[in-house]
mmCIF file of C-alpha atoms in Angstrom:
data_model
loop_
_atom_site.group_PDB
_atom_site.id
_atom_site.type_symbol
_atom_site.label_atom_id
_atom_site.label_comp_id
_atom_site.label_asym_id
_atom_site.label_seq_id
_atom_site.Cartn_x
_atom_site.Cartn_y
_atom_site.Cartn_z
ATOM 1 C CA MET A 1 49.103 -224.000 83.907
ATOM 2 C CA ASN A 2 52.732 -224.614 83.101
ATOM 3 C CA LYS A 3 54.556 -224.279 79.802
ATOM 4 C CA GLU A 4 54.604 -228.018 79.237
ATOM 5 C CA THR A 5 50.813 -228.318 79.534
ATOM 6 C CA GLU A 6 50.432 -225.333 77.223
ATOM 7 C CA HIS A 7 52.734 -226.913 74.697
ATOM 8 C CA SER A 8 50.953 -230.290 74.700
ATOM 9 C CA PHE A 9 47.566 -228.571 74.416
ATOM 10 C CA VAL A 10 48.638 -226.425 71.464
ATOM 11 C CA GLU A 11 50.096 -229.466 69.764
ATOM 12 C CA LEU A 12 46.819 -231.396 70.127
ATOM 13 C CA LEU A 13 44.791 -228.426 68.980
ATOM 14 C CA GLU A 14 46.991 -227.865 65.977
ATOM 15 C CA THR A 15 46.488 -231.483 64.922
ATOM 16 C CA HIS A 16 42.723 -231.509 65.435
ATOM 17 C CA GLN A 17 41.958 -227.900 64.460
ATOM 18 C CA ASN A 18 39.830 -228.972 61.518
ATOM 19 C CA ILE A 19 37.043 -229.999 63.928
ATOM 20 C CA ILE A 20 36.806 -226.424 65.236
ATOM 21 C CA HIS A 21 36.973 -225.009 61.718
ATOM 22 C CA LYS A 22 34.060 -227.241 60.733
ATOM 23 C CA VAL A 23 31.979 -226.041 63.688
ATOM 24 C CA CYS A 24 32.802 -222.435 62.747
ATOM 25 C CA ARG A 25 31.925 -223.075 59.131
ATOM 26 C CA LEU A 26 28.480 -224.288 60.156
ATOM 27 C CA TYR A 27 27.665 -221.586 62.686
ATOM 28 C CA THR A 28 29.145 -218.483 61.114
ATOM 29 C CA ASN A 29 28.853 -216.930 57.731
ATOM 30 C CA ASN A 30 31.827 -214.671 57.380
ATOM 31 C CA TYR A 31 35.564 -214.776 57.837
ATOM 32 C CA ASP A 32 35.751 -212.543 60.913
ATOM 33 C CA ALA A 33 32.958 -214.373 62.715
ATOM 34 C CA HIS A 34 34.668 -217.650 61.883
ATOM 35 C CA ASN A 35 37.896 -216.447 63.492
ATOM 36 C CA ASP A 36 36.026 -215.028 66.437
ATOM 37 C CA LEU A 37 34.214 -218.292 67.171
ATOM 38 C CA PHE A 38 37.427 -220.247 66.606
ATOM 39 C CA GLN A 39 39.115 -218.137 69.235
ATOM 40 C CA GLU A 40 36.262 -218.537 71.729
ATOM 41 C CA ILE A 41 36.226 -222.325 71.287
ATOM 42 C CA THR A 42 39.998 -222.403 71.773
ATOM 43 C CA ILE A 43 39.676 -220.379 74.992
ATOM 44 C CA GLN A 44 36.933 -222.694 76.284
ATOM 45 C CA LEU A 45 38.984 -225.786 75.406
ATOM 46 C CA TRP A 46 42.012 -224.349 77.145
ATOM 47 C CA LYS A 47 40.030 -223.410 80.252
ATOM 48 C CA ALA A 48 38.542 -226.903 80.420
ATOM 49 C CA TYR A 49 41.788 -228.676 79.571
ATOM 50 C CA PRO A 50 42.744 -229.419 83.225
ATOM 51 C CA LYS A 51 39.491 -231.402 83.441
ATOM 52 C CA PHE A 52 40.295 -233.368 80.309
ATOM 53 C CA ARG A 53 41.064 -236.933 81.201
ATOM 54 C CA GLY A 54 43.050 -239.083 78.860
ATOM 55 C CA ASP A 55 40.360 -241.784 78.877
ATOM 56 C CA ALA A 56 38.370 -239.892 76.247
ATOM 57 C CA LYS A 57 39.786 -239.067 72.866
ATOM 58 C CA PHE A 58 40.843 -235.435 72.575
ATOM 59 C CA SER A 59 38.881 -235.112 69.346
ATOM 60 C CA THR A 60 35.670 -236.498 70.957
ATOM 61 C CA TRP A 61 36.077 -234.038 73.779
ATOM 62 C CA MET A 62 36.572 -231.232 71.245
ATOM 63 C CA TYR A 63 33.229 -231.981 69.600
ATOM 64 C CA ARG A 64 31.415 -231.429 72.868
ATOM 65 C CA VAL A 65 33.237 -228.249 73.890
ATOM 66 C CA GLY A 66 33.119 -226.879 70.341
ATOM 67 C CA LEU A 67 29.390 -227.411 69.930
ATOM 68 C CA ASN A 68 28.616 -226.184 73.441
ATOM 69 C CA THR A 69 30.488 -222.988 72.724
ATOM 70 C CA ALA A 70 28.759 -222.489 69.378
ATOM 71 C CA ILE A 71 25.181 -223.127 70.527
ATOM 72 C CA THR A 72 25.303 -221.944 74.127
ATOM 73 C CA LEU A 73 28.201 -219.774 75.190
ATOM 74 C CA TYR A 74 29.142 -217.802 72.100
ATOM 75 C CA ARG A 75 28.086 -214.195 71.831
ATOM 76 C CA LYS A 76 28.613 -212.535 68.492
ATOM 77 C CA SER A 77 31.242 -209.881 68.867
ATOM 78 C CA LYS A 78 30.864 -206.405 67.453
ATOM 79 C CA ARG A 79 33.642 -207.157 65.032
ATOM 80 C CA SER A 80 31.754 -209.974 63.391
ATOM 81 C CA ILE A 81 28.493 -208.033 63.203
ATOM 82 C CA THR A 82 29.938 -205.040 61.398
ATOM 83 C CA THR A 83 31.512 -207.136 58.662
ATOM 84 C CA GLN A 84 29.457 -207.840 55.592
ATOM 85 C CA ASP A 85 28.493 -211.488 55.610
ATOM 86 C CA PHE A 86 28.036 -214.080 52.921
ATOM 87 C CA GLU A 87 24.263 -213.713 52.742
ATOM 88 C CA GLY A 88 24.404 -211.959 49.403
ATOM 89 C CA VAL A 89 26.421 -214.772 47.906
ATOM 90 C CA ALA A 90 24.219 -217.409 49.501
ATOM 91 C CA PHE A 91 21.120 -215.694 48.169
ATOM 92 C CA LYS A 92 22.526 -215.791 44.681
ATOM 93 C CA ILE A 93 23.133 -219.508 45.035
ATOM 94 C CA SER A 94 19.584 -220.205 46.114
ATOM 95 C CA ALA A 95 18.225 -218.185 43.215
ATOM 96 C CA GLU A 96 20.034 -220.355 40.737
ATOM 97 C CA PRO A 97 18.152 -223.358 39.357
ATOM 98 C CA TYR A 98 18.815 -226.640 41.106
ATOM 99 C CA ASP A 99 20.538 -228.830 38.549
ATOM 100 C CA ASP A 100 22.075 -232.241 38.688
ATOM 101 C CA THR A 101 25.714 -231.354 38.721
ATOM 102 C CA GLU A 102 27.269 -232.486 41.947
ATOM 103 C CA GLU A 103 28.984 -229.217 42.645
ATOM 104 C CA GLN A 104 25.788 -227.254 42.279
ATOM 105 C CA GLN A 105 23.935 -229.736 44.434
ATOM 106 C CA LEU A 106 26.537 -229.344 47.153
ATOM 107 C CA LYS A 107 26.318 -225.570 47.051
ATOM 108 C CA VAL A 108 22.570 -225.685 47.508
ATOM 109 C CA LEU A 109 22.902 -228.324 50.222
ATOM 110 C CA TYR A 110 25.351 -226.236 52.236
ATOM 111 C CA LYS A 111 23.045 -223.263 51.881
ATOM 112 C CA ALA A 112 20.106 -225.389 53.061
ATOM 113 C CA VAL A 113 22.040 -226.615 56.112
ATOM 114 C CA HIS A 114 22.845 -222.999 56.969
ATOM 115 C CA GLN A 115 19.120 -222.293 57.123
ATOM 116 C CA LEU A 116 18.584 -224.870 59.883
ATOM 117 C CA ASN A 117 18.382 -223.764 63.502
ATOM 118 C CA ASP A 118 21.313 -224.156 65.914
ATOM 119 C CA ILE A 119 20.201 -227.493 67.366
ATOM 120 C CA GLU A 120 19.421 -228.971 63.961
ATOM 121 C CA LYS A 121 22.856 -227.873 62.767
ATOM 122 C CA ALA A 122 24.441 -229.629 65.755
ATOM 123 C CA LEU A 123 22.655 -232.863 64.846
ATOM 124 C CA VAL A 124 23.627 -232.569 61.190
ATOM 125 C CA PHE A 125 27.210 -231.771 62.153
ATOM 126 C CA LEU A 126 27.545 -234.887 64.330
ATOM 127 C CA TYR A 127 25.819 -236.956 61.656
ATOM 128 C CA LEU A 128 28.218 -235.687 58.986
ATOM 129 C CA GLU A 129 31.095 -236.458 61.321
ATOM 130 C CA ASP A 130 29.849 -240.042 61.381
ATOM 131 C CA LYS A 131 28.961 -240.058 65.066
ATOM 132 C CA ASP A 132 26.507 -242.732 66.171
ATOM 133 C CA TYR A 133 23.198 -241.851 67.793
ATOM 134 C CA SER A 134 24.386 -242.722 71.281
ATOM 135 C CA GLU A 135 27.187 -240.144 71.002
ATOM 136 C CA ILE A 136 24.839 -237.583 69.443
ATOM 137 C CA SER A 137 22.355 -238.062 72.294
ATOM 138 C CA GLU A 138 25.094 -237.810 74.939
ATOM 139 C CA THR A 139 26.540 -234.647 73.419
ATOM 140 C CA LEU A 140 23.211 -232.859 73.228
ATOM 141 C CA GLY A 141 21.586 -234.313 76.343
ATOM 142 C CA ILE A 142 18.589 -235.848 74.600
ATOM 143 C CA SER A 143 17.514 -239.453 74.316
ATOM 144 C CA GLU A 144 18.779 -241.639 71.487
ATOM 145 C CA VAL A 145 15.252 -242.212 70.189
ATOM 146 C CA ASN A 146 14.584 -238.491 70.059
ATOM 147 C CA ALA A 147 17.895 -237.881 68.304
ATOM 148 C CA ARG A 148 16.864 -240.370 65.607
ATOM 149 C CA VAL A 149 13.379 -238.891 65.269
ATOM 150 C CA LYS A 150 14.800 -235.381 65.002
ATOM 151 C CA MET A 151 17.373 -236.438 62.435
ATOM 152 C CA ASN A 152 14.625 -237.907 60.276
ATOM 153 C CA ARG A 153 12.659 -234.680 60.566
ATOM 154 C CA ILE A 154 15.731 -232.700 59.562
ATOM 155 C CA LYS A 155 16.143 -234.869 56.478
ATOM 156 C CA THR A 156 12.549 -234.137 55.538
ATOM 157 C CA LYS A 157 13.071 -230.441 56.245
ATOM 158 C CA LEU A 158 16.149 -230.366 54.050
ATOM 159 C CA LYS A 159 14.207 -232.060 51.288
ATOM 160 C CA THR A 160 11.545 -229.368 51.523
ATOM 161 C CA ILE A 161 14.155 -226.614 51.414
ATOM 162 C CA LEU A 162 15.785 -228.210 48.382
ATOM 163 C CA ASN A 163 12.551 -228.955 46.542
ATOM 164 C CA PRO A 164 10.086 -226.260 47.576
ATOM 165 C CA MET B 1 18.551 -239.497 52.055
ATOM 166 C CA GLU B 2 20.764 -239.377 49.045
ATOM 167 C CA GLU B 3 21.561 -235.678 49.294
ATOM 168 C CA LEU B 4 22.787 -235.856 52.873
ATOM 169 C CA GLU B 5 25.056 -238.745 51.962
ATOM 170 C CA LEU B 6 26.466 -236.651 49.139
ATOM 171 C CA LEU B 7 27.099 -233.874 51.638
ATOM 172 C CA LYS B 8 28.731 -236.330 54.038
ATOM 173 C CA LYS B 9 31.110 -237.486 51.335
ATOM 174 C CA ASP B 10 32.142 -233.931 50.568
ATOM 175 C CA TRP B 11 32.257 -232.947 54.248
ATOM 176 C CA ASN B 12 34.734 -235.672 55.097
ATOM 177 C CA LYS B 13 37.035 -235.063 52.167
ATOM 178 C CA ASP B 14 40.464 -234.316 53.500
ATOM 179 C CA LYS B 15 40.445 -230.691 52.499
ATOM 180 C CA PRO B 16 41.389 -227.778 54.719
ATOM 181 C CA GLU B 17 38.309 -225.887 55.936
ATOM 182 C CA HIS B 18 40.239 -222.741 56.568
ATOM 183 C CA LYS B 19 43.776 -221.513 56.517
ATOM 184 C CA LYS B 20 45.577 -224.016 58.738
ATOM 185 C CA LEU B 21 46.708 -222.290 61.893
ATOM 186 C CA ALA B 22 50.237 -222.784 63.142
ATOM 187 C CA ALA B 23 51.125 -223.261 66.802
ATOM 188 C CA THR B 24 52.369 -219.668 66.838
ATOM 189 C CA ASP B 25 48.856 -218.514 65.867
ATOM 190 C CA ILE B 26 47.269 -220.609 68.636
ATOM 191 C CA TYR B 27 49.482 -219.600 71.591
ATOM 192 C CA PRO B 28 48.264 -215.965 71.754
ATOM 193 C CA MET B 29 44.625 -217.171 71.655
ATOM 194 C CA LEU B 30 45.065 -218.979 74.977
ATOM 195 C CA HIS B 31 45.683 -215.696 76.735
ATOM 196 C CA LYS B 32 42.816 -213.772 75.161
ATOM 197 C CA LYS B 33 39.740 -213.010 77.240
ATOM 198 C CA SER B 34 36.616 -215.035 76.751
ATOM 199 C CA SER B 35 33.442 -213.203 75.757
ATOM 200 C CA SER B 36 31.129 -216.074 76.604
ATOM 201 C CA ILE B 37 27.631 -215.704 78.000
ATOM 202 C CA ALA B 38 28.692 -217.434 81.227
ATOM 203 C CA LYS B 39 31.416 -214.874 81.789
ATOM 204 C CA THR B 40 29.148 -211.916 80.996
ATOM 205 C CA LEU B 41 26.555 -213.321 83.360
ATOM 206 C CA PHE B 42 29.222 -213.635 86.041
ATOM 207 C CA TYR B 43 30.215 -209.980 85.652
ATOM 208 C CA ILE B 44 26.593 -208.890 85.712
ATOM 209 C CA SER B 45 25.939 -210.829 88.909
ATOM 210 C CA ILE B 46 29.007 -209.291 90.590
ATOM 211 C CA ALA B 47 27.884 -205.821 89.459
ATOM 212 C CA GLU B 48 24.416 -206.624 90.765
ATOM 213 C CA LEU B 49 25.701 -207.647 94.193
ATOM 214 C CA VAL B 50 27.967 -204.613 94.498
ATOM 215 C CA PHE B 51 25.291 -202.202 93.239
ATOM 216 C CA TRP B 52 22.592 -203.262 95.692
ATOM 217 C CA ILE B 53 25.009 -203.439 98.610
ATOM 218 C CA LEU B 54 26.200 -199.903 97.772
ATOM 219 C CA VAL B 55 22.620 -198.652 97.489
ATOM 220 C CA SER B 56 21.979 -199.866 101.008
ATOM 221 C CA ILE B 57 25.180 -198.556 102.611
ATOM 222 C CA ILE B 58 26.031 -195.331 100.760
ATOM 223 C CA PRO B 59 23.434 -193.179 102.586
ATOM 224 C CA TYR B 60 24.863 -194.461 105.862
ATOM 225 C CA PHE B 61 28.333 -193.117 105.078
ATOM 226 C CA THR B 62 27.421 -189.958 103.209
ATOM 227 C CA SER B 63 24.700 -188.515 105.408
ATOM 228 C CA ASP B 64 25.445 -187.713 109.069
ATOM 229 C CA SER B 65 21.820 -187.298 110.014
ATOM 230 C CA TYR B 66 20.894 -190.598 108.371
ATOM 231 C CA ARG B 67 23.693 -192.375 110.230
ATOM 232 C CA LYS B 68 22.658 -190.883 113.566
ATOM 233 C CA ARG B 69 19.067 -191.845 112.996
ATOM 234 C CA VAL B 70 19.952 -195.402 111.944
ATOM 235 C CA GLU B 71 22.321 -195.821 114.902
ATOM 236 C CA SER B 72 19.723 -194.615 117.365
ATOM 237 C CA ILE B 73 17.147 -196.982 115.916
ATOM 238 C CA TYR B 74 19.483 -199.976 115.999
ATOM 239 C CA THR B 75 20.810 -199.457 119.520
ATOM 240 C CA ASN B 76 17.338 -199.052 120.883
ATOM 241 C CA ASP B 77 15.409 -201.626 119.051
ATOM 242 C CA THR B 78 16.069 -205.376 118.930
ATOM 243 C CA PHE B 79 13.593 -205.722 116.089
ATOM 244 C CA PHE B 80 15.694 -203.570 113.775
ATOM 245 C CA THR B 81 18.888 -205.354 114.797
ATOM 246 C CA VAL B 82 17.323 -208.690 113.934
ATOM 247 C CA LEU B 83 16.064 -207.207 110.662
ATOM 248 C CA ASN B 84 19.542 -205.949 109.860
ATOM 249 C CA ILE B 85 21.159 -209.323 110.537
ATOM 250 C CA LEU B 86 18.477 -211.000 108.453
ATOM 251 C CA THR B 87 19.085 -208.606 105.525
ATOM 252 C CA TYR B 88 22.829 -209.272 105.480
ATOM 253 C CA GLY B 89 22.157 -212.981 105.934
ATOM 254 C CA ILE B 90 20.011 -212.953 102.808
ATOM 255 C CA VAL B 91 22.709 -211.100 100.832
ATOM 256 C CA LEU B 92 25.312 -213.656 101.978
ATOM 257 C CA LEU B 93 22.996 -216.487 101.003
ATOM 258 C CA PHE B 94 22.599 -215.001 97.511
ATOM 259 C CA ILE B 95 26.389 -214.594 97.192
ATOM 260 C CA TYR B 96 26.842 -218.248 98.167
ATOM 261 C CA LEU B 97 24.159 -219.462 95.743
ATOM 262 C CA LEU B 98 25.544 -217.369 92.892
ATOM 263 C CA PHE B 99 29.096 -218.600 93.276
ATOM 264 C CA LYS B 100 27.921 -222.173 93.649
ATOM 265 C CA SER B 101 25.835 -222.013 90.486
ATOM 266 C CA HIS B 102 28.626 -220.266 88.558
ATOM 267 C CA LYS B 103 31.001 -223.027 89.523
ATOM 268 C CA ALA B 104 28.504 -225.607 88.299
ATOM 269 C CA ILE B 105 28.611 -224.189 84.747
ATOM 270 C CA SER B 106 30.815 -226.585 82.832
ATOM 271 C CA VAL B 107 31.496 -226.491 79.114
ATOM 272 C CA THR B 108 32.146 -230.245 79.202
ATOM 273 C CA ASP B 109 28.588 -231.095 80.280
ATOM 274 C CA ASN B 110 26.108 -232.068 77.612
ATOM 275 C CA ALA B 111 24.441 -229.141 75.826
ATOM 276 C CA LYS B 112 21.163 -229.384 77.714
ATOM 277 C CA LYS B 113 22.788 -229.556 81.129
ATOM 278 C CA LEU B 114 25.079 -226.637 80.304
ATOM 279 C CA MET B 115 22.090 -224.527 79.286
ATOM 280 C CA GLU B 116 20.244 -225.496 82.454
ATOM 281 C CA SER B 117 23.209 -224.484 84.629
ATOM 282 C CA ILE B 118 23.364 -221.067 82.963
ATOM 283 C CA LEU B 119 19.614 -220.560 83.253
ATOM 284 C CA LYS B 120 19.765 -221.545 86.932
ATOM 285 C CA THR B 121 22.375 -218.861 87.571
ATOM 286 C CA ARG B 122 20.249 -216.342 85.743
ATOM 287 C CA LYS B 123 17.296 -217.351 87.920
ATOM 288 C CA ILE B 124 19.259 -216.718 91.113
ATOM 289 C CA ILE B 125 20.245 -213.246 89.868
ATOM 290 C CA LYS B 126 16.608 -212.673 88.963
ATOM 291 C CA TYR B 127 15.467 -213.531 92.489
ATOM 292 C CA TYR B 128 18.194 -211.351 93.959
ATOM 293 C CA VAL B 129 17.072 -208.381 91.878
ATOM 294 C CA LEU B 130 13.422 -209.081 92.661
ATOM 295 C CA TYR B 131 14.209 -209.245 96.361
ATOM 296 C CA ASN B 132 16.016 -205.901 96.222
ATOM 297 C CA LEU B 133 13.230 -204.286 94.231
ATOM 298 C CA ILE B 134 10.636 -205.407 96.748
ATOM 299 C CA ILE B 135 12.789 -204.095 99.603
ATOM 300 C CA ALA B 136 13.320 -200.814 97.691
ATOM 301 C CA GLY B 137 9.576 -200.500 97.092
ATOM 302 C CA ILE B 138 8.759 -201.145 100.749
ATOM 303 C CA SER B 139 11.487 -198.706 101.831
ATOM 304 C CA ILE B 140 10.041 -195.888 99.740
ATOM 305 C CA VAL B 141 6.582 -196.361 101.243
ATOM 306 C CA ALA B 142 7.855 -196.953 104.795
ATOM 307 C CA GLY B 143 10.359 -194.090 104.524
ATOM 308 C CA THR B 144 7.615 -191.675 103.503
ATOM 309 C CA LEU B 145 5.390 -192.765 106.399
ATOM 310 C CA VAL B 146 8.251 -192.471 108.918
ATOM 311 C CA ALA B 147 9.177 -189.041 107.531
ATOM 312 C CA ILE B 148 5.596 -187.855 107.965
ATOM 313 C CA ASN B 149 5.436 -189.244 111.513
ATOM 314 C CA GLN B 150 8.778 -187.915 112.688
ATOM 315 C CA ASN B 151 8.730 -184.524 111.040
ATOM 316 C CA PRO B 152 6.323 -182.312 113.027
ATOM 317 C CA GLU B 153 6.018 -179.773 110.221
ATOM 318 C CA LEU B 154 5.135 -182.433 107.701
ATOM 319 C CA SER B 155 2.769 -184.317 109.981
ATOM 320 C CA ASN B 156 1.068 -180.994 110.786
ATOM 321 C CA THR B 157 0.561 -180.312 107.080
ATOM 322 C CA VAL B 158 -0.736 -183.821 106.498
ATOM 323 C CA SER B 159 -3.155 -183.619 109.428
ATOM 324 C CA HIS B 160 -4.817 -180.650 107.688
ATOM 325 C CA PHE B 161 -5.339 -182.712 104.557
ATOM 326 C CA SER B 162 -8.829 -183.796 103.678
ATOM 327 C CA ASP B 163 -9.468 -187.516 103.272
ATOM 328 C CA LYS B 164 -9.395 -187.054 99.549
ATOM 329 C CA GLN B 165 -5.987 -185.336 99.688
ATOM 330 C CA LYS B 166 -4.614 -188.065 101.960
ATOM 331 C CA LEU B 167 -5.810 -190.701 99.545
ATOM 332 C CA LEU B 168 -4.230 -188.804 96.660
ATOM 333 C CA GLY B 169 -0.967 -188.560 98.623
ATOM 334 C CA CYS B 170 -0.975 -192.321 99.234
ATOM 335 C CA ALA B 171 -1.720 -192.969 95.583
ATOM 336 C CA ILE B 172 1.208 -190.743 94.503
ATOM 337 C CA VAL B 173 3.682 -192.484 96.855
ATOM 338 C CA LEU B 174 2.446 -195.884 95.781
ATOM 339 C CA GLY B 175 2.475 -194.875 92.099
ATOM 340 C CA VAL B 176 6.048 -193.569 92.302
ATOM 341 C CA SER B 177 7.188 -196.793 94.049
ATOM 342 C CA ILE B 178 5.523 -199.010 91.479
ATOM 343 C CA ALA B 179 6.883 -196.936 88.570
ATOM 344 C CA PHE B 180 10.402 -197.070 90.037
ATOM 345 C CA VAL B 181 10.247 -200.854 90.504
ATOM 346 C CA LEU B 182 8.716 -201.368 87.044
ATOM 347 C CA ILE B 183 11.332 -199.288 85.216
ATOM 348 C CA ILE B 184 14.197 -201.202 86.838
ATOM 349 C CA TRP B 185 12.421 -204.509 86.209
ATOM 350 C CA LEU B 186 11.917 -203.672 82.542
ATOM 351 C CA PHE B 187 15.583 -202.746 82.245
ATOM 352 C CA TYR B 188 16.556 -206.183 83.545
ATOM 353 C CA ARG B 189 14.085 -207.948 81.299
ATOM 354 C CA LEU B 190 15.670 -206.207 78.327
ATOM 355 C CA LEU B 191 19.234 -206.850 79.496
ATOM 356 C CA TYR B 192 18.761 -210.568 80.133
ATOM 357 C CA GLY B 193 16.353 -210.935 77.249
ATOM 358 C CA LEU B 194 19.010 -209.737 74.810
ATOM 359 C CA LEU B 195 21.835 -211.649 76.449
ATOM 360 C CA LEU B 196 20.031 -214.970 76.688
ATOM 361 C CA LYS B 197 17.759 -214.783 73.641
ATOM 362 C CA ARG B 198 19.678 -217.372 71.662
ATOM 363 C CA LEU B 199 20.306 -219.620 74.632
ATOM 364 C CA ASN B 200 16.621 -219.641 75.538
ATOM 365 C CA ARG B 201 15.649 -220.391 71.962
ATOM 366 C CA ASN B 202 18.084 -223.319 71.771
ATOM 367 C CA TYR B 203 17.070 -224.626 75.181
ATOM 368 C CA ASN B 204 13.410 -224.587 74.217
ATOM 369 C CA GLU B 205 14.261 -226.383 71.000
ATOM 370 C CA LEU B 206 16.060 -229.126 72.951
ATOM 371 C CA LYS B 207 13.205 -229.367 75.432
ATOM 372 C CA LYS B 208 10.716 -229.638 72.573
ATOM 373 C CA LEU B 209 12.577 -232.737 71.375
ATOM 374 C CA GLU B 210 11.925 -234.497 74.665
ATOM 375 C CA VAL B 211 8.168 -233.952 74.670
#
């Protein structure tokens, strides 16, 4: 690929990088793993870039490639395994009593989302990103009805995690 | 659900998730090597092809007596020539199927389809390995029988065996073949099991949603 393509890709990625950071935030739990996954998603986006057609929004396309990398292609590197993760911190959070302050609620909520499995996280991620069920179902390859049903189950699951 | 809406509000606040990367940080990433499962699987399948092809041709080039014996068999016997062509035909077919399925893996497909493409590739490698193991197993047994038949000293020794000893001999050859095939098979189970553990788990989870 030529310099011009590289330049336009980097420019787009720089603008929309927060999407990748959000995926990394959901699927990793330490700084090194975050960077590692970010890099892998960037490589996958770059490799697939020639196939990117302008008719879709770059950001929409990023959601698909980003999630696919996180739930299917990504292999944890040695670097990210050897680093101490945030589990200790997260454990401390869960041990604290659940009170009504918004900040505390959010902490516990993020911790609860981290406990979901990869597919559930993908659904929650797209939901938080305000994607409609047709886009969620297209991204994951499931029917719209099943996406709705699963989302409802996740809500119930989160409730159980929050109020055991 | 109230809580999830609260999370959504926070999630979409315009706050940086991470240190914002500059273009100069992104450029080097484009030239780094991917460590994705698809790529690892591709390398494994290439190694697999090369390994089993080498296993079948190395004895031909390293042992003079083996080469002479093989050449005499092939020039004299149409059956073995056909068998040889068939064997290479099968290897070529596997190479074609592997490359085709690797090409079909696309990160822009939906998650389920992407997983299915990867699992299909893994299945082709699995059949290739299984095919080679069966051939290896048959070769050990057939090789032993041919060796006994063609080596007068050996066939003389065997002819003095009692029925019980012959049976024991057969059992040993068969046992060794099975153990050899099993050990290699277990190695592959472990290799692919570890590599695709997460993918399989996620694929099953997606499939469960469609039931």
